XYZ file of C-alpha atoms in Angstrom:
646
model
C 138.971 184.771 82.991
C 138.170 183.369 78.987
C 135.137 181.277 79.089
C 136.803 178.268 78.068
C 138.964 178.103 81.889
C 135.399 179.245 83.274
C 133.372 176.658 82.452
C 135.835 173.543 83.907
C 135.935 175.529 87.224
C 132.910 175.898 87.601
C 131.768 172.162 87.052
C 134.283 171.634 89.768
C 132.199 173.742 91.741
C 129.046 171.683 91.231
C 130.639 168.896 92.165
C 132.007 169.671 95.665
C 128.404 171.262 96.568
C 126.409 169.015 98.649
C 123.305 167.153 97.174
C 119.700 168.401 98.091
C 117.523 166.634 99.729
C 113.581 166.123 99.838
C 112.360 169.447 101.247
C 109.945 168.873 104.259
C 106.798 168.247 103.541
C 103.970 166.145 106.192
C 104.442 163.156 106.210
C 102.636 160.210 104.300
C 100.043 157.666 105.742
C 102.120 155.653 105.145
C 105.330 154.088 107.271
C 108.125 153.466 105.593
C 110.266 151.203 107.550
C 108.114 148.992 107.626
C 106.339 147.326 103.808
C 104.367 144.686 105.460
C 101.674 146.709 106.144
C 100.727 150.975 106.508
C 100.625 151.234 109.836
C 103.769 149.752 110.757
C 105.711 149.731 112.659
C 102.810 149.825 115.926
C 102.869 151.784 117.195
C 105.246 155.046 116.499
C 106.095 158.376 116.435
C 105.684 158.677 112.955
C 102.049 158.875 114.256
C 102.561 160.969 116.531
C 102.870 165.150 116.591
C 103.964 166.800 119.460
C 101.500 168.917 121.607
C 102.440 170.757 124.461
C 98.754 171.351 125.234
C 98.591 167.521 126.501
C 99.363 165.641 129.262
C 102.323 163.907 128.135
C 103.797 166.124 125.644
C 102.566 164.513 122.385
C 99.070 163.441 119.814
C 98.237 160.612 117.774
C 97.836 161.398 114.828
C 97.205 158.524 111.949
C 96.544 159.985 109.263
C 93.442 159.155 106.790
C 94.251 156.371 104.731
C 96.977 154.754 106.898
C 94.853 152.090 108.887
C 93.381 148.789 107.064
C 90.598 148.960 104.045
C 88.126 146.061 104.406
C 87.430 144.129 101.845
C 84.098 146.938 100.550
C 85.909 150.044 100.501
C 85.905 151.013 104.141
C 88.402 152.606 105.023
C 88.614 152.967 109.124
C 88.987 156.233 109.952
C 91.517 157.301 112.321
C 90.013 159.816 114.377
C 89.330 157.802 118.001
C 92.080 157.414 117.808
C 93.670 160.752 117.229
C 91.985 161.552 120.258
C 94.173 160.144 122.638
C 98.016 161.771 124.131
C 99.541 158.734 123.484
C 98.898 154.673 122.697
C 98.346 151.890 124.699
C 99.803 150.676 128.050
C 99.456 147.225 127.707
C 98.514 146.300 124.302
C 101.401 145.085 121.353
C 103.673 146.458 119.184
C 104.241 144.873 116.072
C 105.410 144.487 112.870
C 106.748 142.489 110.287
C 108.708 140.573 108.201
C 108.050 137.600 105.805
C 108.246 133.420 107.818
C 109.593 134.648 111.055
C 111.290 132.361 112.454
C 109.217 131.875 115.929
C 112.602 129.825 118.035
C 114.671 133.040 117.735
C 112.025 134.877 119.241
C 111.105 135.548 122.950
C 108.416 132.042 124.998
C 105.897 133.342 127.107
C 107.265 129.598 128.729
C 110.767 132.079 129.009
C 109.994 135.432 129.813
C 113.569 135.573 131.554
C 114.846 135.426 128.517
C 113.703 138.966 127.667
C 116.683 140.308 129.678
C 119.637 137.975 128.127
C 122.479 139.942 126.517
C 121.370 137.807 123.043
C 117.983 138.472 122.821
C 116.256 138.898 119.472
C 113.542 141.991 120.654
C 113.550 144.189 122.976
C 110.846 146.662 124.108
C 113.045 149.607 126.089
C 112.421 151.985 128.745
C 114.069 155.263 126.962
C 115.032 157.486 130.547
C 116.097 154.562 132.919
C 117.818 152.236 129.394
C 116.198 148.768 131.339
C 114.711 146.167 129.491
C 110.812 145.838 129.899
C 109.546 141.664 130.782
C 108.277 141.327 127.280
C 106.959 137.888 125.598
C 107.232 138.377 121.367
C 105.300 135.569 119.360
C 104.290 135.440 115.635
C 100.775 135.732 115.508
C 99.136 132.154 115.345
C 95.656 132.098 114.090
C 96.991 133.663 110.628
C 96.488 130.231 108.229
C 99.681 131.443 105.848
C 103.320 131.817 107.732
C 103.745 135.469 105.186
C 100.216 136.886 106.601
C 101.559 135.367 110.262
C 102.640 139.439 112.224
C 104.725 139.476 114.837
C 103.705 140.434 117.887
C 105.680 141.984 121.557
C 103.361 141.564 124.147
C 104.669 143.707 127.571
C 103.316 141.554 131.169
C 103.856 144.330 132.703
C 101.829 147.159 132.114
C 103.834 150.255 130.851
C 103.703 153.813 132.532
C 101.919 155.678 131.173
C 102.778 159.378 129.168
C 106.321 157.552 128.468
C 108.741 157.026 125.369
C 109.580 153.125 124.876
C 111.958 152.034 121.708
C 112.207 148.890 120.276
C 114.787 147.434 118.711
C 115.145 143.986 116.489
C 117.801 142.564 115.413
C 119.566 138.944 114.653
C 116.054 137.248 112.935
C 115.584 135.136 110.447
C 112.983 132.616 108.416
C 111.972 129.537 109.095
C 114.508 128.372 106.203
C 117.624 130.134 108.254
C 117.832 132.860 105.519
C 118.586 136.871 106.740
C 115.250 138.669 106.802
C 114.845 141.706 103.636
C 115.180 144.733 105.547
C 113.091 147.302 104.358
C 115.655 150.401 102.548
C 114.191 153.485 104.208
C 115.124 151.899 108.066
C 118.517 150.730 106.522
C 119.183 154.011 105.362
C 118.592 155.468 108.280
C 120.956 152.840 110.128
C 123.576 153.155 108.002
C 123.378 156.780 107.628
C 122.966 157.072 103.508
C 120.579 159.524 102.169
C 117.070 159.049 101.475
C 114.637 160.558 98.794
C 111.637 160.424 100.995
C 110.998 162.926 104.276
C 109.515 160.134 106.335
C 113.611 159.338 106.438
C 115.143 162.393 106.107
C 112.358 163.861 108.807
C 113.314 161.817 111.340
C 116.720 161.606 111.048
C 117.663 163.360 113.332
C 115.617 161.696 115.872
C 117.336 158.330 115.125
C 120.486 159.644 116.048
C 119.473 161.201 119.288
C 116.417 159.510 120.794
C 116.905 156.477 119.093
C 120.042 154.195 118.333
C 121.435 155.357 121.364
C 118.755 153.662 123.290
C 119.343 150.574 121.514
C 123.384 150.880 122.433
C 123.325 151.597 126.081
C 120.542 148.085 126.306
C 123.718 146.121 124.077
C 122.379 146.419 120.817
C 125.101 147.523 118.390
C 123.467 149.962 115.283
C 124.926 148.322 113.325
C 123.468 144.857 113.363
C 119.820 146.899 113.918
C 116.635 145.186 111.615
C 114.417 147.554 113.077
C 114.586 150.235 115.052
C 111.844 152.550 116.111
C 110.636 154.028 119.734
C 106.241 155.498 120.698
C 105.261 157.206 123.804
C 102.015 155.545 125.108
C 99.500 157.097 126.886
C 98.623 160.498 129.521
C 96.714 158.702 132.999
C 94.415 162.214 131.804
C 93.773 160.970 128.593
C 92.715 157.606 128.907
C 91.441 158.259 131.987
C 89.936 160.669 133.551
C 87.090 161.391 131.392
C 86.167 158.390 132.904
C 86.638 159.660 136.358
C 85.015 162.988 136.340
C 81.384 160.878 134.465
C 81.980 159.249 138.376
C 82.574 162.002 140.693
C 79.624 163.735 138.066
C 77.713 161.067 138.562
C 77.854 160.394 141.936
C 77.327 163.960 142.930
C 74.144 163.803 141.061
C 72.988 161.019 142.514
C 73.685 161.826 146.114
C 74.560 159.964 149.869
C 71.275 157.645 149.057
C 72.040 156.366 145.409
C 69.608 157.219 142.420
C 66.682 156.689 142.414
C 65.126 153.946 141.888
C 61.700 151.910 141.160
C 61.204 148.090 142.327
C 59.329 146.090 139.731
C 58.640 143.329 140.972
C 59.327 140.957 143.562
C 59.413 137.570 143.537
C 59.370 135.196 147.212
C 60.435 131.857 147.328
C 59.486 128.553 149.659
C 62.784 128.305 152.248
C 60.956 125.222 153.805
C 61.951 123.429 150.413
C 65.362 123.851 150.721
C 65.527 126.569 148.899
C 68.466 128.884 148.529
C 67.460 132.635 147.615
C 63.818 133.109 149.417
C 63.400 136.434 147.932
C 64.831 138.351 144.834
C 63.870 141.866 144.226
C 64.040 143.770 140.053
C 64.084 147.070 139.798
C 64.776 150.338 137.973
C 66.935 152.555 138.487
C 67.615 156.202 137.152
C 71.077 156.331 136.078
C 73.411 159.534 134.225
C 73.676 159.165 131.193
C 77.194 160.353 129.326
C 76.558 158.961 125.905
C 75.090 161.245 122.995
C 71.803 158.081 122.976
C 70.328 156.248 125.068
C 71.315 152.453 123.723
C 73.756 150.212 121.952
C 76.020 151.513 119.462
C 76.617 155.091 120.726
C 80.110 156.622 121.783
C 80.403 158.588 125.021
C 79.883 162.813 124.386
C 81.757 165.516 123.810
C 82.166 168.558 123.948
C 85.030 170.563 122.574
C 87.229 169.243 125.010
C 87.219 166.131 124.198
C 85.360 165.290 128.008
C 82.039 163.578 128.291
C 79.033 165.667 130.176
C 76.350 164.896 131.324
C 73.486 164.482 128.363
C 70.300 163.430 130.996
C 68.549 160.144 132.500
C 68.766 156.701 131.972
C 67.188 153.584 133.506
C 68.804 150.750 133.915
C 68.094 148.076 135.810
C 69.055 145.554 138.385
C 68.955 142.574 140.571
C 68.640 141.557 144.137
C 69.508 139.006 145.603
C 68.139 137.583 149.517
C 69.355 134.028 150.458
C 67.335 132.516 152.909
C 69.931 132.218 155.864
C 68.783 135.930 156.231
C 64.999 135.982 155.944
C 65.140 133.229 158.411
C 67.761 134.334 161.189
C 67.853 138.841 159.944
C 71.208 140.219 160.259
C 73.678 143.041 159.166
C 75.064 141.543 156.298
C 77.759 142.112 154.260
C 76.789 142.895 149.842
C 78.333 140.899 146.646
C 78.124 142.709 143.778
C 78.211 140.831 141.095
C 79.456 140.748 137.512
C 78.191 138.760 134.442
C 80.230 136.950 131.361
C 80.199 137.876 128.105
C 77.515 139.287 126.157
C 74.954 137.331 129.051
C 73.356 139.901 131.400
C 72.449 140.284 135.371
C 70.164 137.010 135.290
C 73.698 135.212 136.329
C 73.679 136.736 139.172
C 70.080 133.814 139.808
C 72.991 130.966 138.735
C 72.677 128.508 141.252
C 75.734 127.328 143.153
C 75.788 131.889 143.809
C 72.369 130.604 145.025
C 74.445 128.535 147.469
C 77.366 130.486 148.203
C 74.375 133.897 149.310
C 72.386 131.487 151.640
C 75.656 129.318 153.472
C 77.692 133.260 153.895
C 74.809 135.290 154.665
C 75.112 137.704 151.536
C 73.326 140.149 150.121
C 73.376 139.690 146.129
C 73.123 142.917 143.653
C 74.020 142.606 139.930
C 72.825 144.757 137.224
C 73.765 144.421 133.233
C 77.077 145.061 131.961
C 75.969 148.258 129.976
C 78.022 148.381 126.969
C 78.793 144.544 126.948
C 75.679 142.906 127.537
C 73.586 140.285 125.461
C 71.015 143.629 124.573
C 74.879 145.241 122.499
C 75.354 142.017 120.094
C 73.447 142.739 116.789
C 75.831 146.541 117.730
C 79.515 145.536 118.345
C 78.724 142.698 115.520
C 77.988 144.782 112.693
C 80.064 147.479 113.895
C 83.283 144.793 113.316
C 81.524 143.588 110.160
C 80.266 147.134 108.618
C 82.464 149.338 110.081
C 85.519 149.312 112.766
C 85.762 153.294 112.374
C 83.588 152.665 114.785
C 84.826 150.139 117.513
C 85.223 152.510 120.038
C 81.619 152.251 120.908
C 82.452 148.698 122.918
C 84.675 150.474 125.458
C 83.031 154.172 125.558
C 79.553 152.423 126.972
C 81.205 149.682 129.001
C 82.671 153.671 131.036
C 78.402 154.254 130.753
C 78.570 150.734 132.167
C 80.717 151.382 134.648
C 79.102 154.772 136.033
C 76.130 152.041 136.537
C 78.391 149.060 138.168
C 79.107 152.481 140.971
C 75.811 153.989 142.088
C 74.328 150.770 141.970
C 76.601 149.386 145.078
C 75.669 153.654 145.746
C 72.288 152.353 145.846
C 72.876 149.224 148.048
C 74.201 151.354 150.674
C 72.238 153.390 150.401
C 67.931 153.761 150.199
C 68.102 149.786 149.712
C 69.269 149.899 153.220
C 66.104 150.927 154.922
C 63.851 149.342 151.924
C 60.775 147.422 152.822
C 61.903 144.722 151.473
C 65.026 144.490 152.342
C 63.913 144.522 156.326
C 63.301 141.416 158.374
C 60.896 141.752 161.992
C 62.880 145.323 161.670
C 66.128 143.916 161.092
C 67.698 145.983 158.163
C 69.959 142.598 155.630
C 72.014 145.207 154.790
C 75.016 146.374 156.435
C 76.481 149.586 154.187
C 80.111 148.896 155.543
C 80.750 145.830 154.722
C 80.181 145.183 150.832
C 83.146 143.808 147.552
C 83.299 142.407 144.454
C 82.716 139.057 141.903
C 83.110 138.551 138.913
C 83.343 135.505 136.899
C 84.804 135.449 132.345
C 83.916 138.988 131.534
C 83.679 139.926 134.775
C 86.835 139.076 135.819
C 87.721 141.671 132.956
C 85.245 144.503 132.861
C 85.675 143.983 136.856
C 89.146 144.710 137.000
C 88.027 148.390 134.759
C 85.575 148.501 137.126
C 87.151 147.717 140.387
C 90.389 149.803 139.459
C 87.601 152.428 138.635
C 85.373 152.919 142.139
C 86.216 154.763 144.538
C 83.948 152.763 146.624
C 85.868 148.715 146.126
C 88.559 148.019 148.416
C 88.653 144.250 147.540
C 87.571 142.357 144.997
C 87.951 138.494 143.521
C 88.287 138.166 138.918
C 87.583 134.968 138.793
C 88.768 133.525 134.899
C 89.349 137.134 134.082
C 93.707 138.623 132.599
C 93.896 141.294 130.541
C 94.937 142.760 128.103
C 92.022 141.989 125.915
C 95.006 141.728 122.312
C 96.051 138.961 124.452
C 93.405 137.073 125.875
C 91.240 137.087 121.851
C 93.171 134.892 119.766
C 93.523 132.543 122.054
C 89.718 132.778 122.509
C 87.157 129.973 121.797
C 84.497 132.867 122.218
C 86.379 135.075 120.330
C 85.808 132.743 116.393
C 82.333 133.510 115.659
C 84.259 137.445 115.278
C 87.475 136.379 113.671
C 84.662 134.929 110.791
C 83.441 138.403 110.708
C 86.788 139.612 110.519
C 88.082 136.815 107.666
C 84.785 137.609 105.646
C 86.216 141.186 105.657
C 89.967 141.703 105.047
C 91.308 139.748 102.038
C 95.165 140.022 104.735
C 95.278 137.993 107.630
C 97.252 140.249 108.829
C 94.429 143.369 108.650
C 93.204 141.275 111.243
C 96.041 141.222 113.973
C 96.852 144.675 113.847
C 93.474 146.070 114.524
C 93.064 142.637 117.797
C 96.392 145.124 118.568
C 95.870 148.763 117.412
C 92.360 148.714 118.787
C 93.798 148.225 122.564
C 94.603 151.699 123.508
C 90.895 152.532 122.473
C 89.829 149.632 124.570
C 92.214 150.860 127.522
C 89.376 152.217 129.810
C 86.568 150.540 129.243
C 88.651 146.894 130.612
C 90.809 146.145 132.787
C 94.092 147.051 130.833
C 93.798 150.761 131.571
C 93.134 151.103 135.084
C 96.366 148.279 135.913
C 98.466 150.479 137.277
C 95.714 152.812 139.313
C 94.628 149.273 140.944
C 97.266 148.901 143.663
C 99.995 151.143 142.474
C 99.204 154.277 141.715
C 95.727 154.787 143.080
C 93.784 157.776 141.536
C 92.490 161.173 143.779
C 89.915 159.422 146.679
C 90.839 156.043 146.405
C 93.088 153.028 148.069
C 95.729 150.413 146.549
C 92.639 147.457 146.566
C 93.083 143.805 147.275
C 92.205 141.081 144.544
C 91.782 137.451 144.908
C 92.140 135.822 141.292
C 91.059 132.468 140.735
C 91.899 130.575 136.864
C 91.907 127.655 135.922
C 94.658 126.317 133.758
C 93.808 124.825 130.702
C 90.820 128.375 129.723
C 89.541 127.757 126.133
C 87.955 131.279 127.084
C 90.572 132.957 128.541
C 93.712 132.077 128.667
C 95.982 132.514 131.767
C 98.195 134.121 130.910
C 95.978 137.089 131.292
C 95.824 136.030 134.586
C 99.258 136.429 134.571
C 99.061 139.825 134.136
C 97.062 140.910 136.027
C 98.637 139.740 139.133
C 101.887 140.828 138.060
C 100.513 144.833 137.798
C 98.494 143.631 141.672
C 101.800 142.894 143.181
C 99.875 139.586 143.918
C 101.243 137.138 145.417
C 101.320 132.625 144.565
C 99.642 131.069 147.479
C 101.783 128.175 148.873
C 102.189 125.303 147.413
C 101.912 126.746 143.871
C 100.585 124.687 141.089
C 102.831 126.301 138.905
C 106.134 128.263 138.654
C 104.499 131.957 137.279
C 107.720 134.271 136.170
C 107.578 137.796 138.180
C 106.147 136.217 140.807
C 106.471 134.365 144.744
C 104.408 132.574 145.921
C 103.484 133.440 149.410
C 102.401 130.450 152.554
C 98.763 131.606 153.891
C 96.844 133.461 155.193
C 97.778 136.393 153.658
C 97.384 140.004 152.962
C 97.975 141.938 150.080
C 96.856 139.773 146.540
C 97.166 136.579 145.681
C 95.838 134.458 142.160
C 95.887 130.789 142.970
C 95.543 129.043 139.964
C 93.548 125.202 139.404
C 94.818 121.932 137.687
C 92.878 119.303 136.732
C 93.965 116.290 134.464
C 91.119 115.849 132.380
C 91.596 119.098 131.155
C 93.070 120.921 127.619
C 96.655 121.828 127.586
C 97.469 124.901 126.676
C 99.114 125.669 122.779
C 102.315 128.410 123.166
C 100.977 129.212 120.313
C 98.772 132.161 120.220
C 95.805 130.257 119.745
C 93.093 128.473 122.567
C 92.707 125.167 123.779
C 91.058 122.424 123.340
C 86.950 123.508 123.705
C 86.005 119.709 125.241
C 88.671 120.724 127.632
C 87.923 124.456 128.498
C 88.294 124.242 132.455
C 86.260 128.256 132.629
C 83.579 127.027 134.784
C 85.583 125.365 137.191
C 87.479 127.393 139.534
C 84.210 129.021 140.073
C 82.554 125.772 141.328
C 85.223 124.282 143.830
C 83.991 124.191 147.975
C 87.959 125.616 148.366
C 87.793 128.414 145.432
C 84.826 129.343 146.820
C 85.724 129.357 150.792
C 88.643 130.754 149.959
C 86.641 133.764 148.070
C 85.269 134.419 150.996
C 87.669 134.876 153.845
C 88.876 137.243 151.481
C 86.087 139.688 150.548
C 85.516 138.962 154.409
C 87.683 139.135 155.778
C 91.092 140.784 153.618
C 92.627 137.465 154.112
C 94.759 134.615 151.922
C 93.558 131.488 152.886
C 94.362 128.081 151.741
C 92.018 125.644 151.583
C 93.519 122.917 149.377
C 95.331 119.879 150.708
C 98.295 120.941 148.877
C 98.399 121.628 145.195
C 94.637 123.127 144.090
C 93.715 119.603 141.510
C 90.531 118.478 140.461
C 88.985 116.967 137.434
C 86.713 119.349 135.302
C 84.756 115.541 134.796
C 83.892 115.747 138.637
C 84.087 119.894 139.404
C 82.320 121.376 136.099
C 81.422 118.097 133.603
């Protein structure tokens, strides 16, 4: 063949040849599916790698620059997340389109819309194809709509070590325009070639594992604006270390509980009408599992990433003995009390609690929430200001605090039974077989984690609590000072909202969220299903009732007839009954609850009210001692804030 004929033939062959795609390479630090922030959409298998050595079969693999950088040039490091084999079972999924019309999302006032045929956003169980109940909102704490992330919030805990698919369609801007889609997502959706391995490298996954799930759930591929998948953390990765600490500590201290010293004894004159006749302050020796004994530290980790015993430490505790037991000695019920936000065990000295102990004949015990008590405030504040990479100091030291709580109860049921200060006229004042937990505010949030971990406690009352923190914080007036620090350190409010959501994977083990399935439906080894009574006030400006609703659904709780208001996913039951329950108090002069993710007006805050209601106190007594939910309200539980907690 002549050269003149050969050249056209070669040209035709070249035209028929398939164009070469991008070469295989490690994924970039940023996911191109969502240009809002580097790490969006969150959470995602883009930031995971398959790992046959983990319980979930995956491992989180955030890259060095995936997370936000603050104004000081401090890049948040991914190390704490990368120790996990999945993401939070109650954290939000997050994505961004500019100026989205929030009326097109699923309001927490209409959660049932998650299952509607025309729902714009869905979270789908990749295995069953079922939609997960959610509400979806824009970040209400942002000053400008252009800085509002979109947050999808599960209202029931997800399964551990399980894959889920998020799908989005039909969203428009506030002025009715179409939202701007990511070119990378459109290339995946429409099957058009891309020059980026971040797209082509997961095309097969989208074709086999994401788009079919979306279409089976009723979301046509062509109408999708965004879709992705993620895998939740396994129970072992989330809770296994804490459970090992619990068991190791119990074995080390033995049946009598930890060694202890009573450091002071305060006597009061019961003849003057005092409620508490004797107060003991003490110190117990506890196994240490953190790197240091003090604020700002994390758990120890061996070569396998598991905690190990690191010597002993001291933890202070308080015991309160009511006059009713000193004057008429008998073996009494032990009430373990959990204090509020960044406070101390000194809250056990509160007047209403002292009166309850005297009226019901209870011995009160309390220790500090190590990790989230007053001594931890400075370390937490500095962590936020300097480097949020160290966020683990908060939940991990809180787990050490759970161990202190667990050992105090073991001490109360062991060594303290025969302590001379707790014996009157030869009669021990502690019945080691009758005990329960009661906590308010943080005591109802961390308390849910502690009780979920406990192999001792089977009944607990969680006052004005909730979960997860990712839902609670934006709606809490208590978080305002920390928002000021975040705002001073980050230029874009989207970074702040993202971090609050992303922290939840780390926070799960140190609060109720990670233990949500363990409490009732899936108790761990050596545990029985728990009974939980939740008492909250509508209009709470510190802990939103939405968090208590999530708790109640997770625990299979009932509302008590007559219910104060309808709550999606909960049914009412006529008292008396056994099991778990949620009771809400309505205060006509209390604050209204905003639809947006902002706190109610603090001037009408009802946070302190339910614990001071006589009906609530009698109800929790019956529940803790007898395991029965009774109704002491005359009709709906309601009152006036000005009379109950002015």
